[in-house]
Amino acid sequence: MKTLLKEIRGNPLLWLLAFVPVVFGAARFKPEAHTLLFVLSVLAIVPLAALLSHATESVAAKTGDAVGGLLNATLGNLTELVIALAALRAGEYMLVKASVAGAIVTNTLFMLGASFLLGGLKHHTQEFNRVSARMQAGMLFLATIALLVPSAIVEADSGTHAEFTNKLSVGFAVLLIAAYGLGMLFSLKTHRELFGSESHGEEGEEPWPIGLALGVLAGVTVLVALVSEIFVESVQEAAVSFGMTQAFVGFIVVALVGAAAEMASAFSGARKNRLDLSVGIALGSASQIALFVAPVLVLLSYVIGPTPMNLQFWPGAVVMMLVAALTASLVTNSGRSAWFGGVLVLMVYLVFAITLYLLPPGGQATPP
Amino acid sequence: MKTLLKEIRGNPLLWLLAFVPVVFGAARFKPEAHTLLFVLSVLAIVPLAALLSHATESVAAKTGDAVGGLLNATLGNLTELVIALAALRAGEYMLVKASVAGAIVTNTLFMLGASFLLGGLKHHTQEFNRVSARMQAGMLFLATIALLVPSAIVEADSGTHAEFTNKLSVGFAVLLIAAYGLGMLFSLKTHRELFGSESHGEEGEEPWPIGLALGVLAGVTVLVALVSEIFVESVQEAAVSFGMTQAFVGFIVVALVGAAAEMASAFSGARKNRLDLSVGIALGSASQIALFVAPVLVLLSYVIGPTPMNLQFWPGAVVMMLVAALTASLVTNSGRSAWFGGVLVLMVYLVFAITLYLLPPGGQATPP
Amino acid sequence: MKTLLKEIRGNPLLWLLAFVPVVFGAARFKPEAHTLLFVLSVLAIVPLAALLSHATESVAAKTGDAVGGLLNATLGNLTELVIALAALRAGEYMLVKASVAGAIVTNTLFMLGASFLLGGLKHHTQEFNRVSARMQAGMLFLATIALLVPSAIVEADSGTHAEFTNKLSVGFAVLLIAAYGLGMLFSLKTHRELFGSESHGEEGEEPWPIGLALGVLAGVTVLVALVSEIFVESVQEAAVSFGMTQAFVGFIVVALVGAAAEMASAFSGARKNRLDLSVGIALGSASQIALFVAPVLVLLSYVIGPTPMNLQFWPGAVVMMLVAALTASLVTNSGRSAWFGGVLVLMVYLVFAITLYLLPPGGQATPP
């Protein structure tokens, strides 16, 4: 407990934890103040995500490389998963899909682009392990294809029944999870030497004792779940009062909030000229969401959702995910980066964000 | 003749030749047993394709490198061509187009993916000549573009007349064949050193004497043509009784049957750590179908088909061919492979196959 | 003045300058002879573009590398810009958009492909600086995405208001110009060593004295503007009498005329085995048009056009620009070229040109 308090004192990001009790208080006494609840829940999720990430790494460090890597990779997007689960339970499938697509696009374009830019402003050119970056970009591309092709094919086919789309989605979900499992086996067991230089942990941070780590993991997950519930309930109304479309909230706001802790690691890695770390976090998170989070949500929708959810995305999301995956392939291909590469990648993200912010709802580019 | 018999005795695949007389007998005495005829004709085409492939290689070995390479490359997809011709004569244009698109997708995704997987299960990582793989992937990509752009442009344009589409298709067919001829000149004459390590023949096999080879080539081509006729006639009805859509039969079944012999070579090359051979066969076959088989079929439709056939594919096929070509570019880019790369490529193929198997007919994703 | 006359005597291309007074005379005395005026104005623009290019290089050589490079890069597409401005003033927005899209496609596919082919016919294989080619191809790809995504998203969305599209276009125009400015900073200031081997100037040519260069720059720009006005006025009627569609004229004819001078430099560089120069001119021009010319035209349409112009392209143009950018990425990826690569790239261009030439107007593939 002392370690935890010391950690919190030393890390200004964690001071935001003060907002956790505030958001619960506000939710109880001012349940109709949606805009306030939205802002407070965002401020509370960010430090919780950081704690979650540190706890996962500490458990990973204790349990040995293989199991630890597995834990680290699987729990790395726990925040995104918990937020999406809250939306799933509320039956907000459009928000779930927007946040899945948005997490892929944000991790690939914003996290990667900002890492290149921040690193490039400090270092003239930066090198990273191009074999592993290519493999991850290829994995992301193929995962995106597997996720998108059904949308493209089904979208083109107005005569298809919803029942059929659902059956197809369950099949693909199982397939994607199988691919994810095999990818684990590959990167943690049979070919782990290829992924050598990308350790997920911050070098400076000391791992916590295992008891503390497990306790934080359990406790913080519950807290994230509770705050996510408030977040999901308030986000719709808050969006209206901020003049944001539903699509913008899911794609941009939820994705940025969910990935805040990972972004802190990726950017700090880039500044320290450890771009392998940044590229690994950005592309690893993105492909994990495509291969693991999205299919798990489809399968869980049968258990906890009001109706089954499928893998069909609206056309604008399909275009954005494909462009993000292609961009990742192109910019990581040479294994070198400089600041202008980051600018271009961020520009593409900005184009998407502006379009989603301005687009009037009701068209095909926005979700139905 | 003795050589031939010895060859047949030593190669279990060729024992399937016994089904050739059986299929003819069945076609004569049970012409209405479509499912039986379908299964028998598949079983008979596979060993005939293997004989054809060996005969082509023997002729190629005798006639010297340049002419031999030309023969080898041009006759390599003879089975596919003969099956497609049978469908063309029957006016089954949808089956022809599905089998052309399916052959490109199957060769690129299934043959390449399974080669990577089978090779990777035996060898930790495998290297292949990335200059020649890149060139072939680039050729395939550009060929696919040339094949697809008309579909995309014409598809978007509902006001276009069929007559205009036909005129455009003939023009592009001539263009593609010209590109194929120049590609031959390039890889066999002016820059043959770039394609050095990819010999199409199996190292262990002895070439047949020229007389036997030519005789087998002629005789087996006639047999394949006759069996293909039975195959094309029975495939529609058999598809119904197996619960398969027309698109699935053309895309998956015909493509797998037509490429069976080449797949045997590609997989055996991958197991022997000669991945250059596998990549060369897979990408070479795919680009040959795009640059040679497809345009020849368009031109021949004016001679032997009931009406002219054009190069316009349905949207689902366009998406699949493009994804296949992009995937080939991405995975061959680094010149290295490991088993998980094969898994991902096969997964994309499986996504396509499942979609085609399950999709109800009548939509845009399936052919009209 | 003597230098100028000597230059004109020594360069047969510049003898075409004789057509400049001829076209003005014809425009005054035969204003209704549209076909004649069209041919004469094309013949007059080509040598003026060559003079403009030489004057720009001379000024660049005098003002030092940084400012000179800036001038060179910004004025390099002056001809295209002036022609487009004439069309903009006439309110011919479809012609403006077709010429922007056509310039990107023509520079990428025709200029690059013909350089590879012409260079490859003389030299067995050619190498070029693949780091800088990759960076330029990546820049072009990302610029194209930024240009296209709005079209794709807005296109899919039939309920969008014109007013909204215009607002979005202005925002993206500002974004693209900012990216262009940062790209300048990158290639001329912070990372100029990466772009070392691509000098835009011809080695044999001597720079003009600064007074002459500035005078030529000013005088020739005025002449190009005047001739462009005649060109734009006559092109519509001439297109009809030549049987060319509006799209073909904008995409192919205007683009080839506008880039004539740069093509002469690129092809001569390829023949001299200085492929870096050719690739730099081709991809540099293309990305400049996407990042600078197109957004400037959008902004200027508010000042000099009858109504605001937006960045929305018709679907056929979107497909072609994307294919061109992807093709550029693929063929420049390896840093090596041979003649057949050029053939394939030219084939894709030919497919586009034939389609545009033959397509009946009125569909979605042609502009509305």
PDB file of C-alpha atoms in Angstrom, chain B residues 105-324:
ATOM      1  CA  VAL B 105      -7.584 -15.800 -55.337  1.00  0.00           C
ATOM      2  CA  THR B 106      -6.915 -19.510 -54.682  1.00  0.00           C
ATOM      3  CA  ASN B 107      -3.425 -19.465 -56.166  1.00  0.00           C
ATOM      4  CA  THR B 108      -2.494 -16.308 -54.314  1.00  0.00           C
ATOM      5  CA  LEU B 109      -4.037 -16.980 -50.924  1.00  0.00           C
ATOM      6  CA  PHE B 110      -4.442 -20.731 -50.560  1.00  0.00           C
ATOM      7  CA  MET B 111      -1.364 -21.954 -52.454  1.00  0.00           C
ATOM      8  CA  LEU B 112       0.917 -19.268 -51.022  1.00  0.00           C
ATOM      9  CA  GLY B 113      -0.527 -19.486 -47.500  1.00  0.00           C
ATOM     10  CA  ALA B 114      -0.404 -23.266 -47.332  1.00  0.00           C
ATOM     11  CA  SER B 115       3.160 -23.241 -48.704  1.00  0.00           C
ATOM     12  CA  PHE B 116       4.231 -20.813 -45.971  1.00  0.00           C
ATOM     13  CA  LEU B 117       2.453 -22.882 -43.325  1.00  0.00           C
ATOM     14  CA  LEU B 118       3.693 -26.306 -44.478  1.00  0.00           C
ATOM     15  CA  GLY B 119       7.225 -25.010 -44.988  1.00  0.00           C
ATOM     16  CA  GLY B 120       7.164 -23.106 -41.710  1.00  0.00           C
ATOM     17  CA  LEU B 121       6.074 -26.144 -39.692  1.00  0.00           C
ATOM     18  CA  LYS B 122       9.256 -27.894 -40.815  1.00  0.00           C
ATOM     19  CA  HIS B 123      11.707 -24.978 -40.998  1.00  0.00           C
ATOM     20  CA  HIS B 124      11.979 -22.181 -38.425  1.00  0.00           C
ATOM     21  CA  THR B 125      12.126 -19.305 -40.894  1.00  0.00           C
ATOM     22  CA  GLN B 126      12.466 -19.541 -44.641  1.00  0.00           C
ATOM     23  CA  GLU B 127      14.036 -17.110 -47.065  1.00  0.00           C
ATOM     24  CA  PHE B 128      13.174 -16.613 -50.694  1.00  0.00           C
ATOM     25  CA  ASN B 129      14.455 -14.449 -53.538  1.00  0.00           C
ATOM     26  CA  ARG B 130      12.702 -11.231 -52.690  1.00  0.00           C
ATOM     27  CA  VAL B 131      13.635  -9.368 -55.854  1.00  0.00           C
ATOM     28  CA  SER B 132      11.864 -11.881 -58.050  1.00  0.00           C
ATOM     29  CA  ALA B 133       8.963 -12.322 -55.605  1.00  0.00           C
ATOM     30  CA  ARG B 134       8.450  -8.560 -55.496  1.00  0.00           C
ATOM     31  CA  MET B 135       8.525  -8.361 -59.256  1.00  0.00           C
ATOM     32  CA  GLN B 136       5.957 -11.135 -59.577  1.00  0.00           C
ATOM     33  CA  ALA B 137       3.749  -9.662 -56.872  1.00  0.00           C
ATOM     34  CA  GLY B 138       3.982  -6.276 -58.577  1.00  0.00           C
ATOM     35  CA  MET B 139       3.107  -7.870 -61.924  1.00  0.00           C
ATOM     36  CA  LEU B 140       0.142  -9.619 -60.341  1.00  0.00           C
ATOM     37  CA  PHE B 141      -0.990  -6.391 -58.698  1.00  0.00           C
ATOM     38  CA  LEU B 142      -0.794  -4.394 -61.896  1.00  0.00           C
ATOM     39  CA  ALA B 143      -2.462  -7.190 -63.880  1.00  0.00           C
ATOM     40  CA  THR B 144      -5.265  -7.314 -61.347  1.00  0.00           C
ATOM     41  CA  ILE B 145      -5.682  -3.541 -61.573  1.00  0.00           C
ATOM     42  CA  ALA B 146      -5.878  -3.742 -65.344  1.00  0.00           C
ATOM     43  CA  LEU B 147      -8.483  -6.472 -64.982  1.00  0.00           C
ATOM     44  CA  LEU B 148     -10.441  -4.730 -62.255  1.00  0.00           C
ATOM     45  CA  VAL B 149     -10.483  -1.061 -63.103  1.00  0.00           C
ATOM     46  CA  PRO B 150     -12.921  -1.578 -65.980  1.00  0.00           C
ATOM     47  CA  SER B 151     -15.239  -3.501 -63.626  1.00  0.00           C
ATOM     48  CA  ALA B 152     -15.015  -0.762 -61.016  1.00  0.00           C
ATOM     49  CA  ILE B 153     -15.582   2.043 -63.493  1.00  0.00           C
ATOM     50  CA  VAL B 154     -18.298   0.287 -65.450  1.00  0.00           C
ATOM     51  CA  GLU B 155     -19.961  -0.969 -62.275  1.00  0.00           C
ATOM     52  CA  ALA B 156     -20.256   2.569 -60.947  1.00  0.00           C
ATOM     53  CA  ASP B 157     -21.910   3.582 -64.170  1.00  0.00           C
ATOM     54  CA  SER B 158     -25.379   2.185 -64.412  1.00  0.00           C
ATOM     55  CA  GLY B 159     -26.095   3.987 -67.677  1.00  0.00           C
ATOM     56  CA  THR B 160     -23.486   2.066 -69.656  1.00  0.00           C
ATOM     57  CA  HIS B 161     -24.605  -0.103 -72.541  1.00  0.00           C
ATOM     58  CA  ALA B 162     -23.624  -3.768 -72.743  1.00  0.00           C
ATOM     59  CA  GLU B 163     -22.287  -3.185 -76.240  1.00  0.00           C
ATOM     60  CA  PHE B 164     -19.862  -0.565 -74.948  1.00  0.00           C
ATOM     61  CA  THR B 165     -18.660  -2.859 -72.145  1.00  0.00           C
ATOM     62  CA  ASN B 166     -17.964  -5.584 -74.696  1.00  0.00           C
ATOM     63  CA  LYS B 167     -15.945  -3.254 -76.903  1.00  0.00           C
ATOM     64  CA  LEU B 168     -13.888  -2.123 -73.895  1.00  0.00           C
ATOM     65  CA  SER B 169     -13.307  -5.741 -72.828  1.00  0.00           C
ATOM     66  CA  VAL B 170     -11.932  -6.729 -76.218  1.00  0.00           C
ATOM     67  CA  GLY B 171      -9.565  -3.749 -76.145  1.00  0.00           C
ATOM     68  CA  PHE B 172      -8.299  -4.649 -72.681  1.00  0.00           C
ATOM     69  CA  ALA B 173      -7.985  -8.320 -73.605  1.00  0.00           C
ATOM     70  CA  VAL B 174      -5.610  -7.399 -76.444  1.00  0.00           C
ATOM     71  CA  LEU B 175      -3.680  -5.097 -74.096  1.00  0.00           C
ATOM     72  CA  LEU B 176      -3.329  -7.797 -71.423  1.00  0.00           C
ATOM     73  CA  ILE B 177      -2.116 -10.396 -73.927  1.00  0.00           C
ATOM     74  CA  ALA B 178       0.434  -7.902 -75.262  1.00  0.00           C
ATOM     75  CA  ALA B 179       1.657  -7.304 -71.699  1.00  0.00           C
ATOM     76  CA  TYR B 180       1.852 -11.074 -71.192  1.00  0.00           C
ATOM     77  CA  GLY B 181       3.961 -11.468 -74.350  1.00  0.00           C
ATOM     78  CA  LEU B 182       6.304  -8.675 -73.264  1.00  0.00           C
ATOM     79  CA  GLY B 183       6.524 -10.256 -69.805  1.00  0.00           C
ATOM     80  CA  MET B 184       7.643 -13.498 -71.458  1.00  0.00           C
ATOM     81  CA  LEU B 185      10.288 -11.630 -73.437  1.00  0.00           C
ATOM     82  CA  PHE B 186      11.436 -10.031 -70.184  1.00  0.00           C
ATOM     83  CA  SER B 187      11.645 -13.117 -67.998  1.00  0.00           C
ATOM     84  CA  LEU B 188      12.888 -15.559 -70.657  1.00  0.00           C
ATOM     85  CA  LYS B 189      15.100 -13.346 -72.762  1.00  0.00           C
ATOM     86  CA  THR B 190      16.273  -9.930 -71.621  1.00  0.00           C
ATOM     87  CA  HIS B 191      16.306 -10.380 -67.825  1.00  0.00           C
ATOM     88  CA  ARG B 192      16.254 -14.156 -67.327  1.00  0.00           C
ATOM     89  CA  GLU B 193      19.003 -13.974 -64.698  1.00  0.00           C
ATOM     90  CA  LEU B 194      16.525 -12.350 -62.285  1.00  0.00           C
ATOM     91  CA  PHE B 195      14.295 -15.407 -62.416  1.00  0.00           C
ATOM     92  CA  GLY B 196      17.171 -17.847 -62.006  1.00  0.00           C
ATOM     93  CA  SER B 197      16.324 -19.915 -58.986  1.00  0.00           C
ATOM     94  CA  GLU B 198      12.761 -20.693 -59.892  1.00  0.00           C
ATOM     95  CA  SER B 199      12.843 -23.810 -62.017  1.00  0.00           C
ATOM     96  CA  HIS B 200       9.338 -25.105 -62.482  1.00  0.00           C
ATOM     97  CA  GLY B 201      10.366 -28.795 -62.551  1.00  0.00           C
ATOM     98  CA  GLU B 202      10.670 -31.177 -59.631  1.00  0.00           C
ATOM     99  CA  GLU B 203      14.302 -32.039 -59.044  1.00  0.00           C
ATOM    100  CA  GLY B 204      13.738 -35.765 -58.543  1.00  0.00           C
ATOM    101  CA  GLU B 205      11.713 -36.347 -61.691  1.00  0.00           C
ATOM    102  CA  GLU B 206      13.389 -37.459 -64.883  1.00  0.00           C
ATOM    103  CA  PRO B 207      12.087 -35.890 -68.078  1.00  0.00           C
ATOM    104  CA  TRP B 208      10.301 -38.229 -70.457  1.00  0.00           C
ATOM    105  CA  PRO B 209      11.525 -38.845 -73.995  1.00  0.00           C
ATOM    106  CA  ILE B 210      10.191 -36.184 -76.337  1.00  0.00           C
ATOM    107  CA  GLY B 211       7.910 -38.514 -78.299  1.00  0.00           C
ATOM    108  CA  LEU B 212       6.206 -39.809 -75.167  1.00  0.00           C
ATOM    109  CA  ALA B 213       5.928 -36.277 -73.774  1.00  0.00           C
ATOM    110  CA  LEU B 214       4.277 -34.903 -76.913  1.00  0.00           C
ATOM    111  CA  GLY B 215       1.966 -37.914 -77.133  1.00  0.00           C
ATOM    112  CA  VAL B 216       0.933 -37.564 -73.484  1.00  0.00           C
ATOM    113  CA  LEU B 217       0.468 -33.829 -73.954  1.00  0.00           C
ATOM    114  CA  ALA B 218      -1.902 -34.333 -76.876  1.00  0.00           C
ATOM    115  CA  GLY B 219      -3.743 -37.334 -75.500  1.00  0.00           C
ATOM    116  CA  VAL B 220      -4.185 -36.023 -71.981  1.00  0.00           C
ATOM    117  CA  THR B 221      -5.373 -32.609 -73.194  1.00  0.00           C
ATOM    118  CA  VAL B 222      -8.161 -34.390 -75.116  1.00  0.00           C
ATOM    119  CA  LEU B 223      -9.016 -36.445 -72.025  1.00  0.00           C
ATOM    120  CA  VAL B 224      -9.078 -33.360 -69.787  1.00  0.00           C
ATOM    121  CA  ALA B 225     -11.338 -31.633 -72.321  1.00  0.00           C
ATOM    122  CA  LEU B 226     -13.764 -34.573 -72.343  1.00  0.00           C
ATOM    123  CA  VAL B 227     -13.816 -34.922 -68.556  1.00  0.00           C
ATOM    124  CA  SER B 228     -14.182 -31.143 -68.155  1.00  0.00           C
ATOM    125  CA  GLU B 229     -17.289 -31.285 -70.300  1.00  0.00           C
ATOM    126  CA  ILE B 230     -18.824 -33.817 -67.884  1.00  0.00           C
ATOM    127  CA  PHE B 231     -17.597 -31.737 -64.931  1.00  0.00           C
ATOM    128  CA  VAL B 232     -19.176 -28.507 -66.212  1.00  0.00           C
ATOM    129  CA  GLU B 233     -22.466 -30.251 -67.023  1.00  0.00           C
ATOM    130  CA  SER B 234     -22.723 -31.891 -63.618  1.00  0.00           C
ATOM    131  CA  VAL B 235     -21.364 -29.091 -61.435  1.00  0.00           C
ATOM    132  CA  GLN B 236     -24.541 -27.008 -61.315  1.00  0.00           C
ATOM    133  CA  GLU B 237     -26.814 -29.803 -60.186  1.00  0.00           C
ATOM    134  CA  ALA B 238     -24.203 -31.234 -57.847  1.00  0.00           C
ATOM    135  CA  ALA B 239     -23.784 -27.814 -56.263  1.00  0.00           C
ATOM    136  CA  VAL B 240     -27.475 -27.741 -55.445  1.00  0.00           C
ATOM    137  CA  SER B 241     -27.417 -31.186 -53.881  1.00  0.00           C
ATOM    138  CA  PHE B 242     -24.310 -30.357 -51.810  1.00  0.00           C
ATOM    139  CA  GLY B 243     -25.946 -27.078 -50.764  1.00  0.00           C
ATOM    140  CA  MET B 244     -23.188 -25.047 -52.415  1.00  0.00           C
ATOM    141  CA  THR B 245     -23.807 -21.746 -54.204  1.00  0.00           C
ATOM    142  CA  GLN B 246     -22.764 -21.306 -57.836  1.00  0.00           C
ATOM    143  CA  ALA B 247     -20.177 -18.737 -56.704  1.00  0.00           C
ATOM    144  CA  PHE B 248     -18.642 -21.179 -54.221  1.00  0.00           C
ATOM    145  CA  VAL B 249     -18.327 -23.893 -56.859  1.00  0.00           C
ATOM    146  CA  GLY B 250     -16.635 -21.604 -59.387  1.00  0.00           C
ATOM    147  CA  PHE B 251     -14.448 -19.755 -56.923  1.00  0.00           C
ATOM    148  CA  ILE B 252     -13.344 -22.580 -54.662  1.00  0.00           C
ATOM    149  CA  VAL B 253     -14.056 -26.034 -56.113  1.00  0.00           C
ATOM    150  CA  VAL B 254     -13.111 -25.413 -59.757  1.00  0.00           C
ATOM    151  CA  ALA B 255     -10.045 -23.381 -58.716  1.00  0.00           C
ATOM    152  CA  LEU B 256      -8.797 -26.093 -56.322  1.00  0.00           C
ATOM    153  CA  VAL B 257      -9.371 -28.890 -58.850  1.00  0.00           C
ATOM    154  CA  GLY B 258      -7.691 -26.951 -61.670  1.00  0.00           C
ATOM    155  CA  ALA B 259      -4.627 -26.123 -59.601  1.00  0.00           C
ATOM    156  CA  ALA B 260      -4.256 -29.498 -57.844  1.00  0.00           C
ATOM    157  CA  ALA B 261      -1.121 -30.539 -59.739  1.00  0.00           C
ATOM    158  CA  GLU B 262       0.607 -27.193 -59.265  1.00  0.00           C
ATOM    159  CA  MET B 263      -0.251 -27.217 -55.578  1.00  0.00           C
ATOM    160  CA  ALA B 264       1.449 -30.607 -55.164  1.00  0.00           C
ATOM    161  CA  SER B 265       4.651 -29.083 -56.613  1.00  0.00           C
ATOM    162  CA  ALA B 266       4.395 -25.896 -54.567  1.00  0.00           C
ATOM    163  CA  PHE B 267       3.824 -27.710 -51.266  1.00  0.00           C
ATOM    164  CA  SER B 268       6.595 -30.208 -51.873  1.00  0.00           C
ATOM    165  CA  GLY B 269       8.936 -27.288 -52.697  1.00  0.00           C
ATOM    166  CA  ALA B 270       8.018 -25.572 -49.430  1.00  0.00           C
ATOM    167  CA  ARG B 271       8.702 -28.736 -47.392  1.00  0.00           C
ATOM    168  CA  LYS B 272      12.122 -29.049 -49.089  1.00  0.00           C
ATOM    169  CA  ASN B 273      12.895 -25.422 -48.076  1.00  0.00           C
ATOM    170  CA  ARG B 274      12.777 -24.332 -51.730  1.00  0.00           C
ATOM    171  CA  LEU B 275      10.281 -21.574 -51.141  1.00  0.00           C
ATOM    172  CA  ASP B 276      11.348 -19.745 -54.321  1.00  0.00           C
ATOM    173  CA  LEU B 277       9.729 -22.574 -56.244  1.00  0.00           C
ATOM    174  CA  SER B 278       6.484 -22.313 -54.256  1.00  0.00           C
ATOM    175  CA  VAL B 279       6.242 -18.525 -54.476  1.00  0.00           C
ATOM    176  CA  GLY B 280       7.078 -18.661 -58.191  1.00  0.00           C
ATOM    177  CA  ILE B 281       4.371 -21.251 -58.930  1.00  0.00           C
ATOM    178  CA  ALA B 282       1.715 -19.511 -56.826  1.00  0.00           C
ATOM    179  CA  LEU B 283       2.249 -15.945 -58.041  1.00  0.00           C
ATOM    180  CA  GLY B 284       3.224 -17.013 -61.560  1.00  0.00           C
ATOM    181  CA  SER B 285       0.015 -19.009 -62.003  1.00  0.00           C
ATOM    182  CA  ALA B 286      -2.112 -16.225 -60.606  1.00  0.00           C
ATOM    183  CA  SER B 287      -0.662 -13.514 -62.842  1.00  0.00           C
ATOM    184  CA  GLN B 288      -0.801 -15.857 -65.845  1.00  0.00           C
ATOM    185  CA  ILE B 289      -4.506 -16.315 -65.344  1.00  0.00           C
ATOM    186  CA  ALA B 290      -5.015 -12.573 -65.080  1.00  0.00           C
ATOM    187  CA  LEU B 291      -2.778 -11.687 -68.038  1.00  0.00           C
ATOM    188  CA  PHE B 292      -3.370 -14.636 -70.370  1.00  0.00           C
ATOM    189  CA  VAL B 293      -6.230 -17.022 -69.547  1.00  0.00           C
ATOM    190  CA  ALA B 294      -8.838 -14.328 -68.828  1.00  0.00           C
ATOM    191  CA  PRO B 295      -8.256 -12.259 -71.995  1.00  0.00           C
ATOM    192  CA  VAL B 296      -7.977 -15.375 -74.203  1.00  0.00           C
ATOM    193  CA  LEU B 297     -11.367 -16.499 -72.913  1.00  0.00           C
ATOM    194  CA  VAL B 298     -12.869 -13.104 -73.759  1.00  0.00           C
ATOM    195  CA  LEU B 299     -11.547 -13.289 -77.311  1.00  0.00           C
ATOM    196  CA  LEU B 300     -12.545 -16.963 -77.756  1.00  0.00           C
ATOM    197  CA  SER B 301     -16.084 -16.181 -76.584  1.00  0.00           C
ATOM    198  CA  TYR B 302     -16.564 -14.454 -79.944  1.00  0.00           C
ATOM    199  CA  VAL B 303     -15.649 -17.687 -81.748  1.00  0.00           C
ATOM    200  CA  ILE B 304     -17.069 -20.525 -79.663  1.00  0.00           C
ATOM    201  CA  GLY B 305     -19.496 -18.905 -77.198  1.00  0.00           C
ATOM    202  CA  PRO B 306     -23.177 -18.242 -77.825  1.00  0.00           C
ATOM    203  CA  THR B 307     -22.703 -14.486 -77.101  1.00  0.00           C
ATOM    204  CA  PRO B 308     -19.637 -12.288 -76.409  1.00  0.00           C
ATOM    205  CA  MET B 309     -18.230 -12.450 -72.874  1.00  0.00           C
ATOM    206  CA  ASN B 310     -16.837  -9.307 -71.211  1.00  0.00           C
ATOM    207  CA  LEU B 311     -14.301  -8.664 -68.424  1.00  0.00           C
ATOM    208  CA  GLN B 312     -16.819  -7.239 -65.980  1.00  0.00           C
ATOM    209  CA  PHE B 313     -16.788  -9.007 -62.585  1.00  0.00           C
ATOM    210  CA  TRP B 314     -19.327  -8.672 -59.796  1.00  0.00           C
ATOM    211  CA  PRO B 315     -18.318  -6.402 -56.843  1.00  0.00           C
ATOM    212  CA  GLY B 316     -17.570  -9.238 -54.395  1.00  0.00           C
ATOM    213  CA  ALA B 317     -15.085 -10.771 -56.852  1.00  0.00           C
ATOM    214  CA  VAL B 318     -13.447  -7.398 -57.410  1.00  0.00           C
ATOM    215  CA  VAL B 319     -12.917  -6.931 -53.660  1.00  0.00           C
ATOM    216  CA  MET B 320     -11.512 -10.450 -53.259  1.00  0.00           C
ATOM    217  CA  MET B 321      -9.073 -10.199 -56.180  1.00  0.00           C
ATOM    218  CA  LEU B 322      -7.785  -6.831 -54.982  1.00  0.00           C
ATOM    219  CA  VAL B 323      -7.333  -8.079 -51.426  1.00  0.00           C
ATOM    220  CA  ALA B 324      -5.533 -11.174 -52.718  1.00  0.00           C
TER     221      ALA B 324
END
